[in-house]
GROMACS .gro file of C-alpha atoms in nm:
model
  174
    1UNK     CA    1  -2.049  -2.619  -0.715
    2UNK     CA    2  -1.698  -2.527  -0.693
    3UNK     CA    3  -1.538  -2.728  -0.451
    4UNK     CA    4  -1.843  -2.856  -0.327
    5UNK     CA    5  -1.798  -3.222  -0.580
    6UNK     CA    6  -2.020  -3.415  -0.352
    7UNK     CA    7  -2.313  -3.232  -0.377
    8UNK     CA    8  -2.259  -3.178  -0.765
    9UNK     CA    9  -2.204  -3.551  -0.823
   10UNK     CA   10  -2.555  -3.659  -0.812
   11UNK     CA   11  -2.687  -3.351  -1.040
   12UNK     CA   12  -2.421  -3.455  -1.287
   13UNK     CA   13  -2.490  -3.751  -1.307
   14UNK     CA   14  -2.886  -3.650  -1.350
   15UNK     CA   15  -2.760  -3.450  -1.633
   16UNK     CA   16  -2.613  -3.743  -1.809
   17UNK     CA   17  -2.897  -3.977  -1.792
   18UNK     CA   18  -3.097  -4.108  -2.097
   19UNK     CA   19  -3.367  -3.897  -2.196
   20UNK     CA   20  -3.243  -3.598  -2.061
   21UNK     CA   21  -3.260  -3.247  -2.285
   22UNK     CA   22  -2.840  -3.176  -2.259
   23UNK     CA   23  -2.703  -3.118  -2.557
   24UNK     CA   24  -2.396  -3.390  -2.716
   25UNK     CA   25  -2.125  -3.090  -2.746
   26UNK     CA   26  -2.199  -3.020  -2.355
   27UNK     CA   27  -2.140  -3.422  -2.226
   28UNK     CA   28  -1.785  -3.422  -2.281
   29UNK     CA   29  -1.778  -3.101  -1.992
   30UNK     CA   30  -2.031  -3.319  -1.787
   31UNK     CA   31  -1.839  -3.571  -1.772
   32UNK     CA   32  -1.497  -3.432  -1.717
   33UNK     CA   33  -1.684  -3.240  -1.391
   34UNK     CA   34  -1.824  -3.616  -1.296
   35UNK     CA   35  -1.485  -3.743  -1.328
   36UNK     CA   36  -1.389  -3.496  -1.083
   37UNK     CA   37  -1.637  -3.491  -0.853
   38UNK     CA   38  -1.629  -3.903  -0.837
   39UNK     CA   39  -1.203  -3.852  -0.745
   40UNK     CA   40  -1.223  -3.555  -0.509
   41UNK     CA   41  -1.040  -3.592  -0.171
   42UNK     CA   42  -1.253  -3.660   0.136
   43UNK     CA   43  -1.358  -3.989   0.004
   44UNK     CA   44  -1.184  -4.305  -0.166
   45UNK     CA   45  -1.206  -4.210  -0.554
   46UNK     CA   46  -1.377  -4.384  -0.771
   47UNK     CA   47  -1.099  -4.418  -1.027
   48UNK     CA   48  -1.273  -4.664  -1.283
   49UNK     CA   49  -1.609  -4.462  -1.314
   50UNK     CA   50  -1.386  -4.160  -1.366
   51UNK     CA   51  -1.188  -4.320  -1.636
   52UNK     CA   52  -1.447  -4.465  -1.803
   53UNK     CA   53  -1.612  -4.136  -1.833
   54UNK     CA   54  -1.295  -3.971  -1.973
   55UNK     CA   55  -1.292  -4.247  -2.211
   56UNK     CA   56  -1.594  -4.133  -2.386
   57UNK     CA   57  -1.470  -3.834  -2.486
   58UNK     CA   58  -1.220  -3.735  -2.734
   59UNK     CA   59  -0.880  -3.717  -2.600
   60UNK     CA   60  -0.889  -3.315  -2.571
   61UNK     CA   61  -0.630  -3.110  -2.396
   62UNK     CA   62  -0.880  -3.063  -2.102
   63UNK     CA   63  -0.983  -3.475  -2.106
   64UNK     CA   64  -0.583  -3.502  -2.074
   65UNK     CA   65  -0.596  -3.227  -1.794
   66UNK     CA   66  -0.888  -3.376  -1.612
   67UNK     CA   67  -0.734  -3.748  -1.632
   68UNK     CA   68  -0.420  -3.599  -1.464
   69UNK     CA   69  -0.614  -3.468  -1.207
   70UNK     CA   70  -0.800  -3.753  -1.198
   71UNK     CA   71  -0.444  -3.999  -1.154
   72UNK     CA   72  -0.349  -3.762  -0.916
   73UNK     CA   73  -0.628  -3.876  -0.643
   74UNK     CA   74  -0.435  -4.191  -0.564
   75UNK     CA   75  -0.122  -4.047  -0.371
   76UNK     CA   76   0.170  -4.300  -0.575
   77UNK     CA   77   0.071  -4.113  -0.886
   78UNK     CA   78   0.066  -3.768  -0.781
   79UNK     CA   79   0.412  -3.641  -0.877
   80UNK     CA   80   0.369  -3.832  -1.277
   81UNK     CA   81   0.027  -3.610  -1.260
   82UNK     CA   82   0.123  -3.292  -1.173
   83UNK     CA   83   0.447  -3.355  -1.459
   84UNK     CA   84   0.142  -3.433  -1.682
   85UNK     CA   85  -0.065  -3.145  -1.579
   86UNK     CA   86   0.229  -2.864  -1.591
   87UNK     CA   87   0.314  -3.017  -2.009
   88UNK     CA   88  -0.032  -2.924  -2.058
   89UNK     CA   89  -0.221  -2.604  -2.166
   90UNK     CA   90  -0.384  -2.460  -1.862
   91UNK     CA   91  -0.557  -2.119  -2.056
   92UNK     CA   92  -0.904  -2.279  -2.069
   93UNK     CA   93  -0.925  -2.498  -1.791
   94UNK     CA   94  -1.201  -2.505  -1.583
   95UNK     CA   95  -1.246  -2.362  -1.220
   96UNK     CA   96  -1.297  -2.678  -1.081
   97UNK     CA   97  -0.970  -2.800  -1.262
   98UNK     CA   98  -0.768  -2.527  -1.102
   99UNK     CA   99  -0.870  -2.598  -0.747
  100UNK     CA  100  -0.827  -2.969  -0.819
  101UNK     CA  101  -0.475  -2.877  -0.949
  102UNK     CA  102  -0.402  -2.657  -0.623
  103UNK     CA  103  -0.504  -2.927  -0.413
  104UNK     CA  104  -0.258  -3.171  -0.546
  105UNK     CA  105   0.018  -2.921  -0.498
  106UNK     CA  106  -0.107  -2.880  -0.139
  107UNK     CA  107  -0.124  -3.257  -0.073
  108UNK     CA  108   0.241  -3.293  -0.242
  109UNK     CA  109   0.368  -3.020  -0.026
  110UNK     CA  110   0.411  -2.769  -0.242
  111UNK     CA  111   0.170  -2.496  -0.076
  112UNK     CA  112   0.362  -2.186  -0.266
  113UNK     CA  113   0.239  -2.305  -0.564
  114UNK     CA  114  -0.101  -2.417  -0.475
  115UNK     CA  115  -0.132  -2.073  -0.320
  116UNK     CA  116  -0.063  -1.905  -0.700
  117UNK     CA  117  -0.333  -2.090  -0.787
  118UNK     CA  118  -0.534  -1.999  -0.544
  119UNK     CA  119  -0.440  -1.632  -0.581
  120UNK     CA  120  -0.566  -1.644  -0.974
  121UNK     CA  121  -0.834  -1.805  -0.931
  122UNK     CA  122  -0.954  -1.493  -0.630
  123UNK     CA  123  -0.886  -1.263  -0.895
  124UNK     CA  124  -1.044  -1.403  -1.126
  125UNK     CA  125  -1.380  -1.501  -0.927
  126UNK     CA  126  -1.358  -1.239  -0.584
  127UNK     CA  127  -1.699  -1.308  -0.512
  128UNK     CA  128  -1.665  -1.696  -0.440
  129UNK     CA  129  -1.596  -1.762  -0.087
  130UNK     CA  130  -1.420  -2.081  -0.129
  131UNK     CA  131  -1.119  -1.993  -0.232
  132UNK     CA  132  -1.065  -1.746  -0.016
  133UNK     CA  133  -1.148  -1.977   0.282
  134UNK     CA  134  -0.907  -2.252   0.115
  135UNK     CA  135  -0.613  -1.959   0.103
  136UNK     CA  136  -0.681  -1.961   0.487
  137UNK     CA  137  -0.707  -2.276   0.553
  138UNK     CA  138  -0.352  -2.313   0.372
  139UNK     CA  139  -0.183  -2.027   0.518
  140UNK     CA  140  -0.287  -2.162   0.880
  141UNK     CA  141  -0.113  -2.507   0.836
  142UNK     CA  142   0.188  -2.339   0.699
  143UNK     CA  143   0.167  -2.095   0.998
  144UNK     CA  144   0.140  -1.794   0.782
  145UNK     CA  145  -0.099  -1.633   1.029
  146UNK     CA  146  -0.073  -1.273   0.916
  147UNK     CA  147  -0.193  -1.361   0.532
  148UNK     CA  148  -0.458  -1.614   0.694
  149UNK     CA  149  -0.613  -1.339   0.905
  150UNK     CA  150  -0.619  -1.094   0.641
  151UNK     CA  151  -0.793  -1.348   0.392
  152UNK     CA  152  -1.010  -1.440   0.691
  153UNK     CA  153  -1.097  -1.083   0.706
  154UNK     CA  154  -1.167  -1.074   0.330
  155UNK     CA  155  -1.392  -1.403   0.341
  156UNK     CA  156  -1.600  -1.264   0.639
  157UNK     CA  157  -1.670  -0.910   0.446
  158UNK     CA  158  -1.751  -1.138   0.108
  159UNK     CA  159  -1.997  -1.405   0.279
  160UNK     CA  160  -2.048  -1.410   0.688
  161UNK     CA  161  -2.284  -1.705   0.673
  162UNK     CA  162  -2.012  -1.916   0.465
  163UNK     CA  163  -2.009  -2.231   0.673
  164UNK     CA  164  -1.622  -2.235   0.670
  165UNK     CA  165  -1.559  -1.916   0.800
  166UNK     CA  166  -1.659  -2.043   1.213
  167UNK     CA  167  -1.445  -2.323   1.168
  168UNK     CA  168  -1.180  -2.094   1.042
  169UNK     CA  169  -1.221  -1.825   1.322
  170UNK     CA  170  -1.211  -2.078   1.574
  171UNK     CA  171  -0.859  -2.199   1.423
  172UNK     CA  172  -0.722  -1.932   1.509
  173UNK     CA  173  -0.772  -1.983   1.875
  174UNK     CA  174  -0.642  -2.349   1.884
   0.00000   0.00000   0.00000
């Protein structure tokens, strides 16, 4: 539920409860994605259930990633996170991860390189209509209206019914 945390939070947390059939080399991912989803803007994060989460797993390069990300939902620790995230290995990290990581760019000002991100990660998954609706959503506020229209155009070929793209339209009329 890629950029969708809220509605993944409860299912993750099903996942994790005793009794249920996941295996123990998959709760480590579970948890980093619950970690996530319990941090993700819209909402005050929940910064001890995330960290207490992290804390069960094993220290990996992606528990360091996703604890960066995670420090980086409380706006005083942003710029130590991103430091944090950009020492670390980003090869294997996780969709989710990436668009947390853009975000925090975004939210520190630094759209150009939110928008790389962003640009990868439409490469690398064309037929998921969030980021192309985030790419507009970005290039509106930073009143790069040509690219917005022409990744408007993209996300209304890829998925019409996307509930973003009416808000998005109707931007551009503001």
């Amino acid at each position: 539920r890629l950029n969708r945390p809220h509605d993944a939070e409860p299912i993750l947390v099903d996942l994790l409860a005793a009794g249920t059939k996941v295996l123990p080399e998959e709760r480590p991912q579970i948890r980093r994605q619950l970690a996530l989803a319990v941090t993700a803007p819209g909402r005050p994060p929940n910064m001890d259930l995330a960290l207490k989460l992290l804390a069960l797993n094993d220290g990996s390069d992606a528990d360091r990633r996703v604890s960066a990300l995670v420090q980086g939902a409380v706006p005083t620790q942003r710029s130590a996170a991103l430091r944090d995230l950009a020492a670390l290995p980003t090869a294997e990290a996780a969709p989710e991860e990436m668009v947390r990581w853009a975000q925090l760019y975004d939210l520190s000002g630094a759209w150009d390189r939110a928008r790389e991100i962003y640009l990868r990660l439409a490469a690398s998954d064309p037929d998921n209509p969030a980021i192309p609706a985030e790419l507009v959503d970005g290039s509106l506020r930073h009143g790069r209206i040509p690219e917005a229209q022409a990744w408007l155009g993209r996300l209304e070929k890829l998925a019409p019914a996307y509930p973003r793209v009416k808000e998005l339209r109707q931007r551009f009329h503001e």
